[in-house]
Short mmCIF file of C-alpha atoms in Angstrom, two decimals:
data_model
loop_
_atom_site.label_atom_id
_atom_site.label_comp_id
_atom_site.label_asym_id
_atom_site.label_seq_id
_atom_site.Cartn_x
_atom_site.Cartn_y
_atom_site.Cartn_z
CA UNK T 1 191.33 165.11 158.88
CA UNK T 2 191.23 168.88 159.25
CA UNK T 3 189.09 169.18 156.10
CA UNK T 4 186.63 166.58 157.41
CA UNK T 5 186.37 168.36 160.72
CA UNK T 6 185.89 171.72 159.03
CA UNK T 7 183.21 170.43 156.66
CA UNK T 8 181.44 168.78 159.61
CA UNK T 9 181.41 172.08 161.53
CA UNK T 10 180.19 173.94 158.44
CA UNK T 11 177.40 171.39 157.99
CA UNK T 12 176.39 171.84 161.61
CA UNK T 13 176.44 175.62 161.22
CA UNK T 14 174.29 175.36 158.12
CA UNK T 15 171.79 173.17 159.95
CA UNK T 16 171.70 175.57 162.84
CA UNK T 17 171.13 178.57 160.57
CA UNK T 18 168.26 177.01 158.68
CA UNK T 19 166.78 175.73 161.92
CA UNK T 20 166.44 179.18 163.42
CA UNK T 21 163.42 180.12 161.37
CA UNK T 22 162.16 176.65 160.67
CA UNK T 23 162.62 176.94 156.93
CA UNK T 24 160.37 179.90 156.09
CA UNK T 25 163.03 182.59 155.94
CA UNK T 26 165.48 180.50 153.94
CA UNK T 27 162.87 179.26 151.52
CA UNK T 28 161.51 182.68 150.59
CA UNK T 29 164.27 185.19 151.22
CA UNK T 30 165.34 185.28 147.57
CA UNK T 31 161.85 185.46 146.07
CA UNK T 32 160.81 188.43 143.95
CA UNK T 33 159.36 191.15 146.12
CA UNK T 34 160.71 189.72 149.34
CA UNK T 35 162.19 192.11 151.85
CA UNK T 36 164.50 189.89 153.82
CA UNK T 37 167.24 190.82 156.17
CA UNK T 38 169.12 189.53 159.13
CA UNK T 39 170.47 191.88 161.75
CA UNK T 40 173.48 190.75 163.78
CA UNK T 41 173.96 191.59 167.42
CA UNK T 42 176.49 194.40 166.90
CA UNK T 43 174.12 196.18 164.51
CA UNK T 44 171.24 195.83 166.96
CA UNK T 45 173.42 197.25 169.70
CA UNK T 46 174.47 200.16 167.50
CA UNK T 47 170.86 200.78 166.47
CA UNK T 48 169.73 200.85 170.09
CA UNK T 49 171.43 204.27 170.47
CA UNK T 50 168.71 205.73 168.25
CA UNK T 51 165.98 204.61 170.63
CA UNK T 52 164.56 207.61 172.45
CA UNK T 53 163.75 205.92 175.73
CA UNK T 54 166.02 204.07 178.08
CA UNK T 55 163.59 201.18 178.41
CA UNK T 56 163.44 200.74 174.66
CA UNK T 57 167.24 200.81 174.49
CA UNK T 58 167.50 198.15 177.16
CA UNK T 59 164.93 195.98 175.44
CA UNK T 60 166.58 196.28 172.03
CA UNK T 61 169.96 195.33 173.47
CA UNK T 62 168.55 192.04 174.73
CA UNK T 63 168.02 190.92 171.15
CA UNK T 64 170.91 188.83 169.93
CA UNK T 65 169.80 188.42 166.35
CA UNK T 66 166.81 189.55 164.34
CA UNK T 67 165.54 188.15 161.10
CA UNK T 68 162.79 189.73 159.07
CA UNK T 69 160.95 188.50 155.99
CA UNK T 70 158.22 190.66 154.46
CA UNK T 71 156.08 190.38 151.36
CA UNK T 72 154.13 193.56 150.79
CA UNK T 73 151.38 194.58 148.38
CA UNK T 74 151.54 191.44 146.30
CA UNK T 75 150.22 187.93 146.61
CA UNK T 76 152.39 186.35 149.22
CA UNK T 77 153.95 183.10 148.01
CA UNK T 78 153.88 181.75 151.56
CA UNK T 79 151.16 179.13 151.63
CA UNK T 80 149.03 177.78 154.47
CA UNK T 81 150.98 174.54 154.11
CA UNK T 82 154.26 176.41 154.66
CA UNK T 83 152.91 177.88 157.87
CA UNK T 84 151.69 174.48 159.03
CA UNK T 85 155.11 173.04 158.31
CA UNK T 86 156.65 175.95 160.23
CA UNK T 87 154.38 175.18 163.20
CA UNK T 88 155.32 171.51 163.18
CA UNK T 89 159.04 172.25 163.00
CA UNK T 90 158.77 174.97 165.62
CA UNK T 91 157.02 172.65 168.07
CA UNK T 92 159.69 170.02 167.55
CA UNK T 93 162.26 172.62 168.55
CA UNK T 94 160.40 173.58 171.72
CA UNK T 95 158.89 176.80 170.45
CA UNK T 96 155.42 177.23 171.90
CA UNK T 97 152.45 179.10 170.58
CA UNK T 98 151.67 181.99 172.90
CA UNK T 99 148.87 183.82 171.22
CA UNK T 100 146.95 183.72 168.01
CA UNK T 101 144.48 186.23 166.69
CA UNK T 102 142.47 186.23 163.50
CA UNK T 103 140.39 189.18 162.45
CA UNK T 104 138.85 189.07 159.00
CA UNK T 105 141.76 187.98 156.79
CA UNK T 106 144.50 189.07 159.14
CA UNK T 107 146.18 186.43 161.24
CA UNK T 108 148.76 187.10 163.91
CA UNK T 109 150.64 184.36 165.69
CA UNK T 110 153.17 184.80 168.45
CA UNK T 111 155.53 181.96 169.29
CA UNK T 112 158.19 181.87 171.96
CA UNK T 113 160.78 179.60 173.45
CA UNK T 114 161.55 179.82 177.13
CA UNK T 115 164.36 177.94 178.79
CA UNK T 116 165.72 178.34 182.31
CA UNK T 117 163.51 181.37 182.94
CA UNK T 118 164.81 183.18 179.89
CA UNK T 119 163.01 184.01 176.68
CA UNK T 120 165.33 182.57 174.06
CA UNK T 121 163.33 183.17 170.95
CA UNK T 122 160.28 185.11 169.83
CA UNK T 123 158.68 184.62 166.44
CA UNK T 124 155.84 186.78 165.17
CA UNK T 125 153.95 185.82 162.03
CA UNK T 126 151.48 188.16 160.38
CA UNK T 127 149.48 186.90 157.42
CA UNK T 128 147.11 188.73 155.15
CA UNK T 129 146.14 187.85 151.59
CA UNK T 130 148.57 190.41 150.19
CA UNK T 131 151.03 190.72 153.02
CA UNK T 132 153.20 188.35 154.95
CA UNK T 133 155.63 189.21 157.71
CA UNK T 134 157.91 187.05 159.78
CA UNK T 135 159.92 188.57 162.59
CA UNK T 136 162.20 186.23 164.40
CA UNK T 137 164.18 187.42 167.38
CA UNK T 138 166.84 185.48 169.21
CA UNK T 139 166.94 186.93 172.69
CA UNK T 140 168.28 186.28 176.14
CA UNK T 141 165.67 188.13 178.10
CA UNK T 142 165.20 186.85 181.61
CA UNK T 143 161.85 186.88 183.36
CA UNK T 144 163.27 189.30 185.95
CA UNK T 145 164.38 191.65 183.20
CA UNK T 146 160.91 191.58 181.66
CA UNK T 147 159.54 192.43 185.10
CA UNK T 148 161.93 195.36 185.43
CA UNK T 149 161.02 196.58 181.94
CA UNK T 150 157.32 196.27 182.66
CA UNK T 151 157.79 198.32 185.79
CA UNK T 152 159.25 201.12 183.71
CA UNK T 153 156.98 200.81 180.68
CA UNK T 154 153.60 201.65 182.20
CA UNK T 155 155.14 204.68 183.96
CA UNK T 156 156.42 206.06 180.67
CA UNK T 157 153.20 205.11 178.97
CA UNK T 158 151.15 206.90 181.61
CA UNK T 159 153.36 209.98 181.38
CA UNK T 160 152.87 210.03 177.61
CA UNK T 161 149.13 209.79 178.00
CA UNK T 162 148.68 212.24 180.82
CA UNK T 163 146.73 214.68 178.69
CA UNK T 164 144.81 212.13 176.72
CA UNK T 165 143.31 208.89 177.87
CA UNK T 166 143.74 208.65 181.62
CA UNK T 167 142.76 205.01 181.69
CA UNK T 168 145.50 202.95 183.26
CA UNK T 169 146.74 200.08 181.19
CA UNK T 170 148.87 197.33 182.60
CA UNK T 171 149.95 195.67 179.39
CA UNK T 172 152.60 197.50 177.40
CA UNK T 173 151.40 199.13 174.17
CA UNK T 174 153.27 196.63 171.99
CA UNK T 175 151.53 193.65 173.58
CA UNK T 176 148.19 195.46 173.56
CA UNK T 177 148.45 196.30 169.88
CA UNK T 178 149.10 192.64 169.05
CA UNK T 179 146.08 191.61 171.11
CA UNK T 180 143.98 194.43 169.67
CA UNK T 181 144.53 193.41 166.01
CA UNK C 1 137.22 137.65 185.29
CA UNK C 2 134.25 137.36 182.92
CA UNK C 3 132.52 140.24 184.72
CA UNK C 4 135.58 142.40 184.34
CA UNK C 5 135.73 141.52 180.67
CA UNK C 6 132.20 142.91 180.16
CA UNK C 7 132.86 145.96 182.30
CA UNK C 8 135.93 146.99 180.34
CA UNK C 9 134.13 148.19 177.18
CA UNK C 10 131.67 150.04 179.42
CA UNK C 11 134.52 152.00 181.05
CA UNK C 12 135.99 152.73 177.64
CA UNK C 13 132.64 154.06 176.43
CA UNK C 14 132.23 156.18 179.57
CA UNK C 15 135.69 157.64 179.18
CA UNK C 16 134.92 158.50 175.57
CA UNK C 17 131.59 160.10 176.49
CA UNK C 18 133.03 162.44 179.14
CA UNK C 19 135.17 164.67 176.92
CA UNK C 20 132.53 164.43 174.18
CA UNK C 21 130.30 166.77 176.18
CA UNK C 22 132.82 169.56 176.18
CA UNK C 23 133.61 168.80 172.56
CA UNK C 24 130.34 170.45 171.57
CA UNK C 25 131.75 173.86 172.57
CA UNK C 26 135.12 173.14 170.96
CA UNK C 27 133.33 172.08 167.77
CA UNK C 28 131.33 175.30 167.85
CA UNK C 29 134.56 177.29 168.10
CA UNK C 30 136.12 175.27 165.29
CA UNK C 31 133.04 175.64 163.10
CA UNK C 32 133.35 179.43 163.05
CA UNK C 33 137.12 179.73 163.46
CA UNK C 34 137.71 180.42 159.78
CA UNK C 35 134.56 182.49 159.29
CA UNK C 36 135.62 186.02 158.38
CA UNK C 37 132.70 187.60 160.18
CA UNK C 38 134.30 186.58 163.47
CA UNK C 39 137.41 187.57 165.34
CA UNK C 40 139.13 184.65 167.03
CA UNK C 41 141.58 185.04 169.89
CA UNK C 42 143.39 182.18 171.52
CA UNK C 43 145.80 182.55 174.42
CA UNK C 44 147.84 179.47 175.28
CA UNK C 45 148.58 178.08 178.76
CA UNK C 46 152.25 178.88 178.18
CA UNK C 47 151.44 182.57 177.77
CA UNK C 48 149.58 182.60 181.08
CA UNK C 49 152.36 180.68 182.78
CA UNK C 50 154.98 183.08 181.41
CA UNK C 51 153.05 186.18 182.47
CA UNK C 52 152.52 184.73 185.94
CA UNK C 53 156.29 184.39 186.39
CA UNK C 54 156.91 188.08 185.73
CA UNK C 55 157.05 189.79 189.05
CA UNK C 56 157.28 193.52 189.66
CA UNK C 57 156.59 195.74 192.63
CA UNK C 58 153.67 197.31 190.80
CA UNK C 59 150.53 196.57 192.80
CA UNK C 60 148.23 196.44 189.76
CA UNK C 61 150.51 194.10 187.90
CA UNK C 62 150.75 191.80 190.91
CA UNK C 63 146.94 191.63 191.08
CA UNK C 64 146.79 190.83 187.39
CA UNK C 65 149.53 188.21 187.81
CA UNK C 66 147.68 186.58 190.69
CA UNK C 67 144.57 186.12 188.53
CA UNK C 68 146.42 185.04 185.43
CA UNK C 69 148.69 182.60 187.30
CA UNK C 70 145.91 180.07 187.76
CA UNK C 71 144.55 180.30 184.23
CA UNK C 72 145.36 177.75 181.56
CA UNK C 73 143.66 179.06 178.46
CA UNK C 74 141.43 181.64 176.86
CA UNK C 75 139.46 181.36 173.65
CA UNK C 76 137.25 184.08 172.31
CA UNK C 77 135.00 184.02 169.27
CA UNK C 78 133.45 187.39 168.71
CA UNK C 79 131.74 189.51 166.11
CA UNK C 80 130.17 192.94 166.38
CA UNK C 81 128.95 193.30 162.84
CA UNK C 82 126.77 190.32 162.06
CA UNK C 83 123.09 190.16 161.27
CA UNK C 84 122.19 186.91 163.00
CA UNK C 85 123.68 187.32 166.47
CA UNK C 86 120.56 186.06 168.22
CA UNK C 87 120.33 182.97 166.01
CA UNK C 88 123.97 182.18 166.72
CA UNK C 89 123.36 182.77 170.41
CA UNK C 90 120.53 180.21 170.32
CA UNK C 91 122.67 177.77 168.36
CA UNK C 92 125.51 178.02 170.88
CA UNK C 93 123.04 177.85 173.76
CA UNK C 94 121.71 174.54 172.50
CA UNK C 95 125.24 173.15 172.42
CA UNK C 96 126.15 173.94 176.03
CA UNK C 97 125.84 170.66 177.95
CA UNK C 98 123.48 171.61 180.77
CA UNK C 99 124.60 168.73 182.97
CA UNK C 100 128.20 169.73 182.83
CA UNK C 101 127.95 173.48 183.33
CA UNK C 102 126.05 175.31 186.03
CA UNK C 103 124.43 178.59 185.13
CA UNK C 104 125.91 181.53 186.99
CA UNK C 105 123.99 184.38 185.48
CA UNK C 106 121.45 185.25 182.84
CA UNK C 107 120.80 188.82 181.72
CA UNK C 108 118.36 190.00 179.11
CA UNK C 109 118.67 193.69 178.49
CA UNK C 110 116.57 194.82 175.55
CA UNK C 111 117.76 192.68 172.69
CA UNK C 112 121.00 191.68 174.36
CA UNK C 113 121.24 188.27 175.95
CA UNK C 114 124.08 187.33 178.26
CA UNK C 115 124.62 183.96 179.90
CA UNK C 116 127.53 182.89 182.01
CA UNK C 117 128.19 179.31 183.06
CA UNK C 118 130.80 177.73 185.25
CA UNK C 119 132.14 174.22 185.27
CA UNK C 120 133.39 173.15 188.65
CA UNK C 121 135.11 170.29 190.27
CA UNK C 122 134.00 170.48 193.90
CA UNK C 123 134.92 173.92 195.16
CA UNK C 124 137.18 174.75 192.26
CA UNK C 125 135.83 176.42 189.13
CA UNK C 126 137.61 174.99 186.10
CA UNK C 127 135.92 176.84 183.31
CA UNK C 128 133.97 180.01 182.78
CA UNK C 129 131.86 180.20 179.67
CA UNK C 130 130.40 183.52 178.55
CA UNK C 131 127.83 183.70 175.77
CA UNK C 132 126.48 187.00 174.48
CA UNK C 133 124.04 187.49 171.66
CA UNK C 134 122.25 190.53 170.31
CA UNK C 135 121.03 191.21 166.75
CA UNK C 136 124.44 192.51 165.67
CA UNK C 137 126.80 191.09 168.28
CA UNK C 138 127.95 187.64 169.28
CA UNK C 139 130.54 186.60 171.86
CA UNK C 140 131.60 183.17 173.01
CA UNK C 141 134.39 183.28 175.57
CA UNK C 142 135.86 180.28 177.31
CA UNK C 143 138.32 180.75 180.13
CA UNK C 144 139.92 177.68 181.68
CA UNK C 145 142.08 177.11 184.73
CA UNK C 146 141.55 177.59 188.43
CA UNK C 147 139.12 180.47 188.44
CA UNK C 148 138.38 182.78 191.34
CA UNK C 149 135.12 184.58 190.60
CA UNK C 150 136.03 187.45 192.92
CA UNK C 151 139.14 188.21 190.91
CA UNK C 152 138.13 187.35 187.39
CA UNK C 153 136.36 190.65 186.74
CA UNK C 154 139.78 192.25 187.11
CA UNK C 155 140.67 190.79 183.73
CA UNK C 156 137.82 192.58 181.99
CA UNK C 157 139.66 195.88 182.01
CA UNK C 158 143.19 194.56 181.58
CA UNK C 159 142.63 192.11 178.76
CA UNK C 160 142.13 194.30 175.75
CA UNK C 161 140.12 191.67 173.94
CA UNK C 162 136.69 192.25 172.47
CA UNK C 163 134.17 190.40 174.61
CA UNK C 164 136.35 190.33 177.76
CA UNK C 165 134.36 193.28 179.15
CA UNK C 166 131.51 190.84 179.83
CA UNK C 167 133.66 189.24 182.55
CA UNK C 168 132.82 192.30 184.60
CA UNK C 169 129.27 191.00 184.90
CA UNK C 170 130.55 188.12 187.02
CA UNK C 171 131.50 190.55 189.79
CA UNK C 172 128.25 192.49 189.54
CA UNK C 173 126.34 189.23 189.91
CA UNK C 174 128.40 188.31 192.98
CA UNK C 175 127.77 191.73 194.58
#
C-alpha cells in the first residue's frame, strides 16, 4: 500500500514539474547547445545578497523558483509549433498573455498568472532565428508589493540618471526595455 | 410565427455584418503582422487590468493608472524604414469603415499624414484609431477600452512604444 501511495505521489510530482513550463523546458533541456538550469528558492535567496540595491534584493527574494532555457548562436531547435503548443498548454493552466512584441525577426512574449492579487508565475519567451530564451519564474509577488517596489524604482532610476537624461519615466527600466525591443 | 421565421435569418445576417466592419482593421493588422518591415506590439487586457491594480502614492503613477485602468487593449503596427508608407496609409485608410468611426483629426504636414478616428457608443469612446503615413513611416495604432480624450495624451510619453507619441495630437486637437 505504501509503495502504491509513494508511486502515486511521485507521479503527481512528475506531472507538476513538467507542467510548470508547459513542456518546453523538459523537451529541450538536454539538447546539444542548450543552456538549461533551474534555480531553487534557497539559491535565489543566497544570490539576492549580491544585488546592489535594496529594491532589487527584495524583488529577487520574491522569486520562488527560476528556470532558464537558452539556445545561443545556433539554429534553435524550438519550432513555431512548439511555441504554439506552449501557448495552448499555458492558457489551459490559466497563464495569460500580457504583452507581445515582434521587431524584425525578434519576438518577445510575456505571460503571467495572477491569482488572489498575487503574481504566481511569469514566463518570458524570446525568439530569434539563432537564439531562443525561456525564463520562467514562480513568484508570490502581491500587487501591493509591486506597488511598493514601483515607488522605490523610479526614485532610484531618477537618481541614477540625474546627470544624463532628465526625462521622467514611470515604467521601470526592465519593463521599458521589454517594450522597447 | 411565420413572420418570426423569416426575420430570424435577417437577425443572424445583421449580427454577422456588425463585427465584420471592424474585421477590416483586424485583417489589416493580421496581413502585416508577420512582415519583417514592421514592428508589432500587442498589449493584452490582462496587462492593463494588472497595471491598474498597482497602487502607489506616486502622483504620476496614479495618473497613469487612472488612464490605463479603463483600457482593454493596445495594438500597434509600425515601421520607420519603409519605402511605401504613403501607399500603405492609403490602403489602411480605405479599410477604415467610415460609418463606424468618426474622424477626430486630420493633419497633413509636408509629406506626413495623420488621421485619428474614434468609435463611440453614446458618450463613451470605445476605440481610438491612429493612422500615420509618410514616405518612410507608417503607424497604425488601435487603443480599445473606455477612453477619455483628455487623459489619453498622457500615455504618449509614458508608453515607450513607437507610434504612441501620436496620441499627443489628440490633446492638441482638443485644446
